[in-house]
Short mmCIF file of C-alpha atoms in Angstrom, two decimals:
data_model
loop_
_atom_site.label_atom_id
_atom_site.label_comp_id
_atom_site.label_asym_id
_atom_site.label_seq_id
_atom_site.Cartn_x
_atom_site.Cartn_y
_atom_site.Cartn_z
CA ALA A 5 0.00 0.00 0.00
CA VAL A 6 1.30 3.45 -0.94
CA PRO A 7 0.17 6.62 0.90
CA LEU A 8 -1.63 9.21 -1.18
CA SER A 9 1.14 11.72 -0.48
CA LEU A 10 3.70 9.38 -2.14
CA TRP A 11 1.63 7.96 -5.00
CA LYS A 12 2.92 10.48 -7.57
CA SER A 13 6.51 9.42 -6.83
CA ILE A 14 5.99 5.83 -8.05
CA THR A 15 5.00 4.07 -11.25
CA PRO A 16 1.98 2.03 -10.13
CA ASP A 17 1.19 -1.43 -11.45
CA GLU A 18 -1.58 -3.94 -10.73
CA ARG A 19 0.05 -4.86 -7.40
CA CYS A 20 -0.14 -1.30 -6.04
CA ILE A 21 -2.94 -0.23 -3.75
CA LEU A 22 -3.43 3.31 -2.51
CA TYR A 23 -3.58 4.19 1.20
CA LEU A 24 -5.80 7.12 2.11
CA PRO A 25 -5.12 9.13 5.29
CA PRO A 26 -6.64 7.35 8.30
CA VAL A 27 -8.74 10.42 9.09
CA ILE A 28 -10.15 12.61 6.33
CA LEU A 29 -10.47 16.10 7.77
CA ASN A 30 -10.69 17.85 4.41
CA PRO A 31 -12.58 15.79 1.78
CA ASP A 32 -12.03 18.45 -0.89
CA LEU A 33 -8.25 18.15 -0.44
CA ILE A 34 -8.39 14.37 -0.88
CA ARG A 35 -10.72 14.73 -3.87
CA GLU A 36 -8.33 17.23 -5.47
CA GLU A 37 -5.33 14.94 -4.94
CA LEU A 38 -7.18 11.92 -6.34
CA SER A 39 -8.02 13.93 -9.46
CA LYS A 40 -4.28 14.50 -10.05
CA ILE A 41 -3.22 10.87 -10.09
CA SER A 42 -3.91 7.81 -12.22
CA GLY A 43 -3.66 4.05 -11.97
CA VAL A 44 -5.65 3.75 -8.75
CA LYS A 45 -7.75 0.59 -8.87
CA ALA A 46 -8.23 0.14 -5.12
CA ALA A 47 -7.41 1.94 -1.89
CA TYR A 48 -7.46 1.38 1.85
CA THR A 49 -9.71 3.72 3.79
CA ALA A 50 -10.83 3.79 7.41
CA SER A 51 -14.08 5.64 6.84
CA LEU A 52 -17.31 5.53 4.86
CA GLY A 53 -16.52 9.03 3.63
CA GLY A 54 -13.30 7.69 2.13
CA ALA A 55 -15.23 4.87 0.46
CA TRP A 56 -17.64 7.32 -1.13
CA LEU A 57 -14.75 9.47 -2.38
CA LEU A 58 -13.12 6.43 -3.96
CA ASN A 59 -16.40 5.48 -5.63
CA GLU A 60 -16.34 8.89 -7.36
CA PHE A 61 -13.08 7.84 -9.01
CA SER A 62 -14.16 4.24 -9.78
CA ALA A 63 -11.61 2.86 -7.29
CA GLU A 64 -12.57 -0.07 -5.07
CA PRO A 65 -12.52 0.81 -1.36
CA VAL A 66 -10.83 -1.66 0.99
CA GLY A 67 -11.78 -1.30 4.65
CA ASP A 68 -8.78 -0.48 6.83
CA TRP A 69 -8.32 -1.55 10.46
CA GLY A 70 -9.40 1.91 11.67
CA LEU A 71 -13.01 0.92 10.98
CA ASN A 72 -12.62 -1.05 14.22
CA ILE A 73 -14.38 -4.19 13.05
CA PHE A 74 -14.77 -6.14 16.27
CA ASN A 75 -17.76 -8.40 15.60
CA ALA A 76 -19.68 -10.10 12.80
CA GLU A 77 -22.56 -7.62 12.94
CA CYS A 78 -20.21 -4.72 12.19
CA ALA A 79 -18.53 -6.68 9.38
CA ASN A 80 -21.87 -7.47 7.77
CA VAL A 81 -23.05 -3.85 7.87
CA LEU A 82 -19.80 -2.60 6.35
CA SER A 83 -19.80 -5.34 3.69
CA ARG A 84 -22.46 -3.27 1.92
CA ASP A 85 -19.75 -0.72 1.06
CA PHE A 86 -16.61 -2.88 1.19
CA LYS A 87 -15.88 -6.22 -0.47
CA ARG A 88 -12.75 -6.57 1.67
CA LEU A 89 -12.35 -5.62 5.31
CA THR A 90 -9.32 -5.45 7.59
CA LEU A 91 -10.35 -6.75 11.00
CA SER A 92 -9.38 -5.03 14.24
CA PRO A 93 -5.80 -5.84 15.34
CA GLU A 94 -7.17 -6.27 18.88
CA LEU A 95 -8.93 -9.54 18.04
CA THR A 96 -7.79 -13.01 19.05
CA LEU A 97 -7.64 -15.81 16.49
CA SER A 98 -10.80 -17.41 17.89
CA GLU A 99 -12.65 -14.09 17.59
CA ILE A 100 -11.39 -13.68 14.02
CA SER A 101 -12.63 -17.19 13.20
CA TYR A 102 -16.08 -16.34 14.53
CA ILE A 103 -16.29 -13.24 12.30
CA THR A 104 -14.92 -14.83 9.11
CA ALA A 105 -17.46 -17.64 9.37
CA ARG A 106 -20.34 -15.17 9.54
CA THR A 107 -19.63 -12.51 6.93
CA ALA A 108 -19.62 -12.55 3.15
CA ALA A 109 -16.85 -9.95 2.95
CA GLN A 110 -13.28 -11.01 2.32
CA CYS A 111 -11.44 -10.63 5.63
CA GLU A 112 -7.89 -9.35 6.02
CA ILE A 113 -5.60 -9.38 9.07
CA ILE A 114 -2.33 -7.58 9.75
CA VAL A 115 0.28 -10.24 10.48
CA TYR A 116 3.45 -8.15 10.46
CA GLY A 117 4.44 -4.60 11.28
CA ARG A 118 4.53 -1.84 13.85
CA GLN A 119 0.91 -1.25 14.81
CA ALA A 120 -0.24 2.37 14.95
CA LEU A 121 -0.93 3.39 18.55
CA MET A 122 -1.93 7.03 18.23
CA LEU A 123 -2.89 9.57 15.58
CA SER A 124 -2.21 13.23 16.31
CA ARG A 125 -3.32 16.44 14.63
CA ALA A 126 -0.66 18.25 16.67
CA CYS A 127 2.68 17.93 14.87
CA LEU A 128 4.93 15.97 17.20
CA ILE A 129 7.72 16.15 14.64
CA ARG A 130 7.60 19.96 14.62
CA GLY A 131 7.64 19.90 18.42
CA ILE A 132 10.86 17.87 18.41
CA LYS A 133 12.64 19.43 15.42
CA ASN A 134 11.18 22.96 15.66
CA LYS A 135 10.24 22.68 12.00
CA CYS A 136 8.01 20.58 9.77
CA GLY A 137 9.76 17.40 8.69
CA CYS A 138 7.16 14.91 7.51
CA ALA A 139 9.64 13.17 5.24
CA HIS A 140 11.79 12.08 8.17
CA PRO A 141 10.31 10.17 11.14
CA VAL A 142 11.43 10.87 14.69
CA SER A 143 11.41 8.59 17.72
CA LEU A 144 10.24 8.93 21.30
CA SER A 145 11.55 6.80 24.17
CA ASP A 146 9.66 5.58 27.22
CA GLY A 147 11.00 4.81 30.68
CA THR A 148 12.34 1.44 29.56
CA GLY A 149 14.27 2.90 26.64
CA ALA A 150 11.91 1.46 24.01
CA GLN A 151 11.70 3.60 20.86
CA PHE A 152 8.34 4.58 19.39
CA PHE A 153 8.61 6.09 15.90
CA VAL A 154 6.47 9.00 14.75
CA PHE A 155 5.65 9.34 11.04
CA GLY A 156 4.22 12.46 9.44
CA ASP A 157 2.04 12.70 6.36
CA SER A 158 3.14 15.55 4.08
CA LEU A 159 -0.36 15.96 2.66
CA THR A 160 -2.45 16.17 5.83
CA HIS A 161 0.38 16.70 8.37
CA LEU A 162 -1.20 14.09 10.62
CA ASN A 163 1.33 12.29 12.85
CA THR A 164 1.16 8.55 13.57
CA LEU A 165 2.91 6.99 16.56
CA VAL A 166 3.70 3.29 16.05
CA ASN A 167 4.57 0.48 18.42
CA SER A 168 8.17 -0.01 19.48
CA ARG A 169 7.86 -3.71 18.69
CA PRO A 170 6.64 -5.12 15.37
CA THR A 171 3.98 -7.80 15.31
CA PHE A 172 5.66 -10.98 14.05
CA THR A 173 3.86 -14.22 13.16
CA ALA A 174 5.85 -15.80 10.32
CA ASP A 175 6.40 -18.88 12.49
CA LYS A 176 2.68 -19.15 13.28
CA LEU A 177 1.17 -19.29 9.78
CA ARG A 178 -0.45 -22.69 10.37
CA GLU A 179 -2.42 -21.24 13.29
CA LEU A 180 -3.29 -18.09 11.34
CA LYS A 181 -4.73 -20.10 8.45
CA LYS A 182 -7.26 -21.69 10.80
CA SER A 183 -8.77 -18.24 11.42
CA GLY A 184 -10.41 -18.16 8.00
CA ALA A 185 -8.86 -14.81 7.08
CA GLU A 186 -8.20 -14.73 3.34
CA VAL A 187 -5.68 -11.89 3.12
CA TYR A 188 -2.54 -11.31 5.22
CA ARG A 189 -1.07 -7.83 5.32
CA LEU A 190 2.58 -6.96 6.03
CA CYS A 191 3.09 -3.33 7.09
CA PHE A 192 6.55 -1.87 6.57
CA THR A 193 7.58 1.39 8.25
CA THR A 194 11.15 1.48 9.58
CA GLU A 195 12.42 -1.50 7.55
CA THR A 196 14.96 -1.11 4.77
CA PRO A 197 14.01 -2.48 1.31
CA GLU A 198 16.29 -5.44 1.97
CA GLU A 199 14.65 -6.17 5.33
CA ALA A 200 11.18 -5.88 3.80
CA GLN A 201 12.14 -8.35 1.07
CA SER A 202 13.61 -10.78 3.60
CA ILE A 203 10.50 -10.65 5.81
CA THR A 204 8.20 -11.11 2.81
CA ARG A 205 10.13 -14.22 1.79
CA MET A 206 9.68 -15.67 5.29
CA TYR A 207 5.91 -15.20 5.12
CA LYS A 208 5.81 -16.77 1.66
CA GLY A 209 7.74 -19.78 2.93
CA LEU A 210 10.67 -19.09 0.62
CA SER A 211 13.30 -18.73 3.34
CA PRO A 212 13.78 -19.94 6.93
CA VAL A 213 12.01 -17.95 9.63
CA LYS A 214 14.30 -15.71 11.67
CA LYS A 215 12.59 -13.90 14.51
CA PRO A 216 13.50 -10.24 15.10
CA PRO A 217 15.36 -9.36 18.33
CA VAL A 218 12.17 -7.94 19.86
CA TYR A 219 8.61 -8.47 18.68
CA THR A 220 5.02 -8.93 19.81
CA ARG A 221 2.30 -11.43 18.87
CA GLY A 222 -0.35 -8.74 19.15
CA TYR A 223 -3.66 -10.11 20.40
CA PHE A 224 -3.73 -13.20 18.17
CA PHE A 225 -2.88 -15.75 20.85
CA LYS A 226 -4.35 -14.15 23.96
#
């Protein structure tokens, strides 16, 4: 998935999917940016407003995790506007199984990556650097020394704080398959291109699994 603010810097192909800002504060701004780009066949969005905007441009909306799909009733209501839905990252595998068995929508789960913990309209990056620097993430440390990275969006200037530990499940794919989820998403933020390629190969079963030094299982096995 490629953020809207970066879409113009790539040459999209059929594998590329757009990523709309998680909160759309200015629909006209998003509409204007969408009118400037081409090759968008589908896009992640965390709101019905985003889905309606994408419909204007004949792009298929894919429900992002921010829709907070936590039960089958919610999934079934949203399936009217989305053929594919990303389930809440706070679900266990048994809860995911219950939902996938009771909705017609294609269900997606996030199986790798630093989960977003907070979205801020206040620019944390500006507060640290004394200037806008959306192109370069900064990090915050807690009392244990763990680093939490902050990413800025150059289009909306929203800041996203992500977990210090990536979710890692490449060694648990057999258990994940039992959940009934049809799509697995890998989210790359701080990884180098080489690291992203290596991790992708692990999840595809093309190379041995090597766990990162620190990681979390998320809520899957709780």
